[in-house]
Amino acid sequence: MDIVERLAGASRIGLGLAAVGRPGYINLGRATDLPAERSVEAMRARAHELLDRAYAAGVRYVDVARSYGRAEEFLAQWLHARPDADDVVVGSKWGYTYTAGWRVDAEVHETKEHGVATFTRQLGETRALLGDRLDLYQIHSVTPDSPALHDTGLHRRLADLAAAGTVVGLSTSGPAQAETVRAALGVRVDGRPLFRSVQATWNLLEPSAGPALAAAHAAGCLVIVKEALANGRLAVGGHAPGDAAALAAALRQPWATVVLSGAATADQLASNLRAEEEPTGDPARWAGLAVPADRYWADRSRLPWA
């Protein structure tokens, strides 16, 4: 049974643990969202609380990554404690290494490398935590210049992983997401498409990848929307549409399979989940919010880790 079939009937909103797997991230409002003492124990408790609430609300897709601090570990512990949650679909990502040492003020929070050696090391680390619960493994933050789009040795290793039953995909970032997605759709091993999922930023400020994501969907890929709230910029402030409307706009895209919530509190999660019933999510209503992709990504790069 493929991932889409397993998610049938579940909430189309998935839970991403980027904001609660490590003490520092670039979402706005973290000072009030998280405990002042962001110990491993406090962040684990928050992650488990969100997982419990999300599962009870019908969420069945959970997104983590090697670079999200201890997110894979927190999820693995939760899955072990919740044998009833055997219908959760787990997606993780490799290609970034977490380097912050559980500090918010680290000079470098993560480093990126898309070679075979990194894949081999990080797949082993992910398997050690998640075992056979890993359903989807994506290359993290691919851009048009990434060697991951051209490295045939890596492609063969990824194809072997896919043949063993794990869906192989990629996430994208930067102003050329559409170019990356279209290049990825052309990658084949033994005549077959390699990448069967795409995770990309799409939101009311930065919708430029939409046509390419529609093409990915038409090609049979799972399409996962990340950063639908633009790291909080669409959720806070007097001129923001609010989290439910912004998420609803993403859910209304006919190519979107799953839209991620990056909630850091139970109240945020409850509000995010209302997006599935949100009547103000018509993207046309908010079309004037879109900015050029270069400007969006430049602004994002200046968001502080907090």
Short mmCIF file of C-alpha atoms in Angstrom, two decimals:
data_model
loop_
_atom_site.label_atom_id
_atom_site.label_comp_id
_atom_site.label_asym_id
_atom_site.label_seq_id
_atom_site.Cartn_x
_atom_site.Cartn_y
_atom_site.Cartn_z
CA MET A 1 0.00 0.00 0.00
CA ASP A 2 1.51 3.36 -1.00
CA ILE A 3 1.70 6.43 1.19
CA VAL A 4 -1.27 8.18 -0.39
CA GLU A 5 -3.46 5.13 0.21
CA ARG A 6 -2.27 4.92 3.81
CA LEU A 7 -3.14 8.58 4.34
CA ALA A 8 -6.60 8.25 2.79
CA GLY A 9 -9.22 9.47 5.22
CA ALA A 10 -6.67 11.17 7.49
CA SER A 11 -6.15 14.88 7.94
CA ARG A 12 -4.35 16.45 5.00
CA ILE A 13 -2.39 18.46 7.54
CA GLY A 14 0.82 16.81 8.68
CA LEU A 15 2.93 17.64 11.72
CA GLY A 16 6.50 18.85 11.22
CA LEU A 17 8.83 18.73 14.21
CA ALA A 18 11.41 21.27 13.01
CA ALA A 19 10.31 23.80 15.64
CA VAL A 20 10.37 21.44 18.62
CA GLY A 21 13.22 19.06 17.85
CA ARG A 22 15.90 21.62 18.76
CA PRO A 23 16.05 24.71 20.97
CA GLY A 24 16.67 27.23 18.17
CA TYR A 25 14.84 27.83 14.88
CA ILE A 26 13.81 30.78 12.69
CA ASN A 27 10.06 30.82 13.33
CA LEU A 28 8.74 34.09 14.73
CA GLY A 29 7.43 34.21 18.29
CA ARG A 30 9.54 31.40 19.79
CA ALA A 31 10.27 33.38 22.94
CA THR A 32 6.63 33.02 23.99
CA ASP A 33 5.93 29.68 22.29
CA LEU A 34 8.51 27.58 24.13
CA PRO A 35 9.67 27.12 27.73
CA ALA A 36 12.37 29.54 28.84
CA GLU A 37 14.50 26.52 29.76
CA ARG A 38 14.73 24.61 26.50
CA SER A 39 16.30 21.48 27.88
CA VAL A 40 16.21 18.21 25.99
CA GLU A 41 13.59 16.98 28.46
CA ALA A 42 11.38 20.05 28.01
CA MET A 43 11.55 19.88 24.22
CA ARG A 44 10.88 16.14 24.27
CA ALA A 45 7.80 16.70 26.41
CA ARG A 46 6.54 19.41 24.06
CA ALA A 47 7.12 17.24 20.98
CA HIS A 48 5.29 14.30 22.57
CA GLU A 49 2.39 16.53 23.62
CA LEU A 50 2.00 17.77 20.06
CA LEU A 51 2.25 14.26 18.64
CA ASP A 52 -0.46 13.04 21.05
CA ARG A 53 -2.79 15.89 20.16
CA ALA A 54 -2.13 15.64 16.43
CA TYR A 55 -2.76 11.91 16.38
CA ALA A 56 -6.00 12.31 18.33
CA ALA A 57 -7.10 14.91 15.76
CA GLY A 58 -6.53 12.58 12.81
CA VAL A 59 -3.03 13.63 11.73
CA ARG A 60 -1.16 10.67 10.29
CA TYR A 61 1.87 12.21 8.57
CA VAL A 62 4.89 13.31 10.65
CA ASP A 63 7.92 15.10 9.21
CA VAL A 64 11.41 15.11 10.74
CA ALA A 65 15.02 15.40 9.53
CA ARG A 66 18.52 14.54 10.63
CA SER A 67 19.23 18.25 11.14
CA TYR A 68 16.20 18.91 13.35
CA GLY A 69 18.20 18.37 16.52
CA ARG A 70 16.64 15.37 18.28
CA ALA A 71 13.39 15.30 16.29
CA GLU A 72 13.94 11.77 14.98
CA GLU A 73 14.79 10.60 18.50
CA PHE A 74 11.70 12.25 20.01
CA LEU A 75 9.48 10.72 17.32
CA ALA A 76 11.04 7.27 17.75
CA GLN A 77 10.44 7.39 21.50
CA TRP A 78 6.84 8.45 20.96
CA LEU A 79 6.23 5.67 18.43
CA HIS A 80 7.70 3.12 20.84
CA ALA A 81 5.37 4.34 23.60
CA ARG A 82 2.36 4.38 21.26
CA PRO A 83 2.11 0.96 19.58
CA ASP A 84 -1.46 1.88 18.66
CA ALA A 85 -0.07 4.54 16.31
CA ASP A 86 1.02 1.98 13.76
CA ASP A 87 -0.76 3.88 10.97
CA VAL A 88 1.49 6.95 11.20
CA VAL A 89 3.45 7.68 8.02
CA VAL A 90 6.98 8.89 8.82
CA GLY A 91 9.05 11.08 6.54
CA SER A 92 12.61 12.18 7.28
CA LYS A 93 15.36 13.97 5.40
CA TRP A 94 19.12 13.67 5.04
CA GLY A 95 21.77 16.06 3.70
CA TYR A 96 22.06 18.56 6.56
CA THR A 97 24.01 17.78 9.72
CA TYR A 98 22.95 19.45 12.98
CA THR A 99 25.93 21.32 14.42
CA ALA A 100 24.47 23.66 17.05
CA GLY A 101 25.20 21.41 20.03
CA TRP A 102 21.79 22.21 21.56
CA ARG A 103 22.57 25.94 21.66
CA VAL A 104 20.38 28.75 20.36
CA ASP A 105 23.35 31.07 19.93
CA ALA A 106 25.52 28.70 17.88
CA GLU A 107 27.46 30.33 15.07
CA VAL A 108 26.49 27.52 12.66
CA HIS A 109 23.32 25.50 13.21
CA GLU A 110 23.61 23.03 10.35
CA THR A 111 25.91 22.12 7.47
CA LYS A 112 24.83 20.81 4.08
CA GLU A 113 26.41 18.01 2.03
CA HIS A 114 24.64 15.83 -0.52
CA GLY A 115 27.25 13.15 -1.26
CA VAL A 116 27.07 9.38 -0.97
CA ALA A 117 29.10 9.35 2.25
CA THR A 118 26.65 11.66 3.99
CA PHE A 119 23.69 9.65 2.72
CA THR A 120 25.22 6.40 3.98
CA ARG A 121 26.05 7.83 7.41
CA GLN A 122 22.74 9.57 7.93
CA LEU A 123 20.62 6.68 6.68
CA GLY A 124 22.36 4.53 9.30
CA GLU A 125 21.63 7.13 11.98
CA THR A 126 17.99 7.40 10.93
CA ARG A 127 17.56 3.63 10.80
CA ALA A 128 19.10 3.30 14.26
CA LEU A 129 16.29 5.47 15.62
CA LEU A 130 13.31 4.76 13.39
CA GLY A 131 14.06 1.28 12.10
CA ASP A 132 11.44 0.03 9.69
CA ARG A 133 9.10 2.93 10.53
CA LEU A 134 10.87 5.11 7.93
CA ASP A 135 8.42 5.41 5.03
CA LEU A 136 9.86 8.37 3.13
CA TYR A 137 13.48 9.59 2.94
CA GLN A 138 14.15 12.87 1.18
CA ILE A 139 17.29 14.78 0.22
CA HIS A 140 17.15 17.93 2.32
CA SER A 141 17.00 21.35 0.65
CA VAL A 142 18.04 20.62 -2.92
CA THR A 143 18.82 23.58 -5.19
CA PRO A 144 19.63 23.58 -8.93
CA ASP A 145 23.39 23.41 -8.24
CA SER A 146 23.12 20.42 -5.89
CA PRO A 147 25.25 17.43 -6.91
CA ALA A 148 22.33 15.27 -5.83
CA LEU A 149 20.66 16.00 -9.17
CA HIS A 150 23.60 14.60 -11.17
CA ASP A 151 25.44 12.06 -9.00
CA THR A 152 24.67 8.71 -10.65
CA GLY A 153 26.36 6.81 -7.81
CA LEU A 154 24.04 8.45 -5.33
CA HIS A 155 21.08 7.79 -7.61
CA ARG A 156 21.89 4.09 -7.61
CA ARG A 157 22.05 4.01 -3.82
CA LEU A 158 18.73 5.85 -3.59
CA ALA A 159 17.17 3.46 -6.11
CA ASP A 160 18.30 0.54 -3.93
CA LEU A 161 16.59 2.16 -0.95
CA ALA A 162 13.43 2.61 -2.99
CA ALA A 163 13.55 -1.01 -4.12
CA ALA A 164 13.63 -2.04 -0.46
CA GLY A 165 10.33 -0.22 0.13
CA THR A 166 11.20 3.32 1.23
CA VAL A 167 9.88 6.14 -0.93
CA VAL A 168 12.70 8.41 -2.12
CA GLY A 169 12.18 12.13 -2.57
CA LEU A 170 13.67 15.58 -2.09
CA SER A 171 12.87 18.87 -0.45
CA THR A 172 13.64 22.19 -2.14
CA SER A 173 14.52 25.70 -1.07
CA GLY A 174 15.55 29.00 -2.58
CA PRO A 175 14.15 31.17 -5.37
CA ALA A 176 14.73 28.49 -8.05
CA GLN A 177 12.55 25.79 -6.48
CA ALA A 178 10.62 25.31 -9.72
CA GLU A 179 13.84 24.66 -11.66
CA THR A 180 14.91 22.13 -9.04
CA VAL A 181 11.60 20.28 -9.12
CA ARG A 182 11.59 20.03 -12.91
CA ALA A 183 15.19 18.80 -12.95
CA ALA A 184 14.36 16.17 -10.33
CA LEU A 185 11.42 14.90 -12.37
CA GLY A 186 13.87 14.07 -15.15
CA VAL A 187 16.17 11.91 -13.01
CA ARG A 188 15.83 8.23 -13.89
CA VAL A 189 17.49 5.00 -12.86
CA ASP A 190 17.05 2.01 -15.13
CA GLY A 191 14.51 4.05 -17.07
CA ARG A 192 12.30 4.71 -14.06
CA PRO A 193 11.72 8.02 -12.25
CA LEU A 194 13.81 8.11 -9.07
CA PHE A 195 12.07 10.77 -7.01
CA ARG A 196 8.50 9.96 -6.00
CA SER A 197 7.95 12.83 -3.56
CA VAL A 198 8.67 16.54 -3.45
CA GLN A 199 8.57 18.75 -0.37
CA ALA A 200 8.63 22.44 -1.21
CA THR A 201 7.94 25.86 0.22
CA TRP A 202 4.65 27.27 -1.03
CA ASN A 203 2.77 30.06 0.68
CA LEU A 204 0.86 33.24 -0.05
CA LEU A 205 4.08 35.24 -0.03
CA GLU A 206 6.06 32.76 -2.16
CA PRO A 207 3.83 30.78 -4.57
CA SER A 208 6.32 30.59 -7.45
CA ALA A 209 6.83 26.81 -7.28
CA GLY A 210 3.13 26.12 -7.86
CA PRO A 211 3.24 25.17 -11.57
CA ALA A 212 6.24 22.87 -11.05
CA LEU A 213 4.53 21.22 -8.08
CA ALA A 214 1.45 20.69 -10.26
CA ALA A 215 3.73 18.95 -12.76
CA ALA A 216 5.18 16.78 -9.99
CA HIS A 217 1.68 15.83 -8.87
CA ALA A 218 0.70 15.00 -12.46
CA ALA A 219 3.80 12.77 -12.68
CA GLY A 220 2.54 10.78 -9.70
CA CYS A 221 4.63 12.35 -6.95
CA LEU A 222 3.55 12.93 -3.38
CA VAL A 223 3.65 16.71 -2.89
CA ILE A 224 4.27 18.04 0.62
CA VAL A 225 3.97 21.76 1.36
CA LYS A 226 6.32 23.19 3.97
CA GLU A 227 6.50 26.69 5.44
CA ALA A 228 2.91 27.49 4.50
CA LEU A 229 3.00 30.17 7.21
CA ALA A 230 6.31 31.63 5.95
CA ASN A 231 8.03 30.94 9.28
CA GLY A 232 5.24 32.77 11.08
CA ARG A 233 5.12 35.86 8.87
CA LEU A 234 1.61 34.93 7.67
CA ALA A 235 0.36 34.13 11.16
CA VAL A 236 1.26 37.23 13.16
CA GLY A 237 0.77 40.95 12.62
CA GLY A 238 -2.23 43.09 11.81
CA HIS A 239 -2.01 42.56 8.05
CA ALA A 240 -1.39 38.82 8.10
CA PRO A 241 -4.25 36.55 6.98
CA GLY A 242 -3.73 34.31 10.00
CA ASP A 243 -2.57 30.74 10.28
CA ALA A 244 -5.83 29.01 9.39
CA ALA A 245 -6.39 31.09 6.25
CA ALA A 246 -2.80 30.71 5.10
CA LEU A 247 -2.84 26.94 5.60
CA ALA A 248 -6.26 26.69 3.95
CA ALA A 249 -4.86 28.44 0.87
CA ALA A 250 -2.21 25.75 0.61
CA LEU A 251 -4.74 22.97 1.18
CA ARG A 252 -6.81 24.31 -1.72
CA GLN A 253 -4.00 23.72 -4.19
CA PRO A 254 -5.15 20.69 -6.20
CA TRP A 255 -1.61 19.31 -6.32
CA ALA A 256 -0.99 19.39 -2.56
CA THR A 257 -1.08 15.98 -0.87
CA VAL A 258 -0.03 17.09 2.63
CA VAL A 259 0.43 20.57 4.13
CA LEU A 260 2.68 20.70 7.17
CA SER A 261 1.89 22.39 10.44
CA GLY A 262 5.01 23.55 12.25
CA ALA A 263 3.14 24.24 15.47
CA ALA A 264 5.17 24.72 18.64
CA THR A 265 2.20 24.86 21.06
CA ALA A 266 -1.04 22.93 21.49
CA ASP A 267 -3.05 26.09 20.81
CA GLN A 268 -1.19 26.69 17.54
CA LEU A 269 -1.81 23.11 16.47
CA ALA A 270 -5.54 23.38 17.21
CA SER A 271 -5.72 26.62 15.24
CA ASN A 272 -3.75 25.14 12.34
CA LEU A 273 -6.07 22.15 12.16
CA ARG A 274 -9.06 24.46 11.72
CA ALA A 275 -7.66 25.26 8.28
CA GLU A 276 -9.45 22.23 6.84
CA GLU A 277 -12.74 23.98 7.55
CA GLU A 278 -11.52 27.54 6.98
CA PRO A 279 -13.82 29.50 4.60
CA THR A 280 -11.34 32.37 4.03
CA GLY A 281 -8.62 30.29 2.47
CA ASP A 282 -9.34 31.22 -1.17
CA PRO A 283 -5.86 31.98 -2.58
CA ALA A 284 -7.34 34.61 -4.93
CA ARG A 285 -8.39 36.66 -1.91
CA TRP A 286 -4.76 36.96 -0.83
CA ALA A 287 -3.07 37.17 -4.24
CA GLY A 288 -1.74 40.64 -3.51
CA LEU A 289 0.52 39.31 -0.76
CA ALA A 290 2.92 37.54 -3.14
CA VAL A 291 6.41 39.00 -3.47
CA PRO A 292 9.22 38.18 -5.93
CA ALA A 293 10.90 34.90 -5.01
CA ASP A 294 14.36 36.50 -4.70
CA ARG A 295 13.03 39.01 -2.19
CA TYR A 296 11.19 36.35 -0.20
CA TRP A 297 14.25 34.16 0.20
CA ALA A 298 16.50 37.11 0.99
CA ASP A 299 14.09 38.16 3.75
CA ARG A 300 13.94 34.60 5.06
CA SER A 301 17.71 34.36 5.21
CA ARG A 302 17.74 37.32 7.59
CA LEU A 303 15.35 35.77 10.12
CA PRO A 304 17.23 35.22 13.39
CA TRP A 305 17.61 31.86 15.10
CA ALA A 306 15.82 32.18 18.42
#
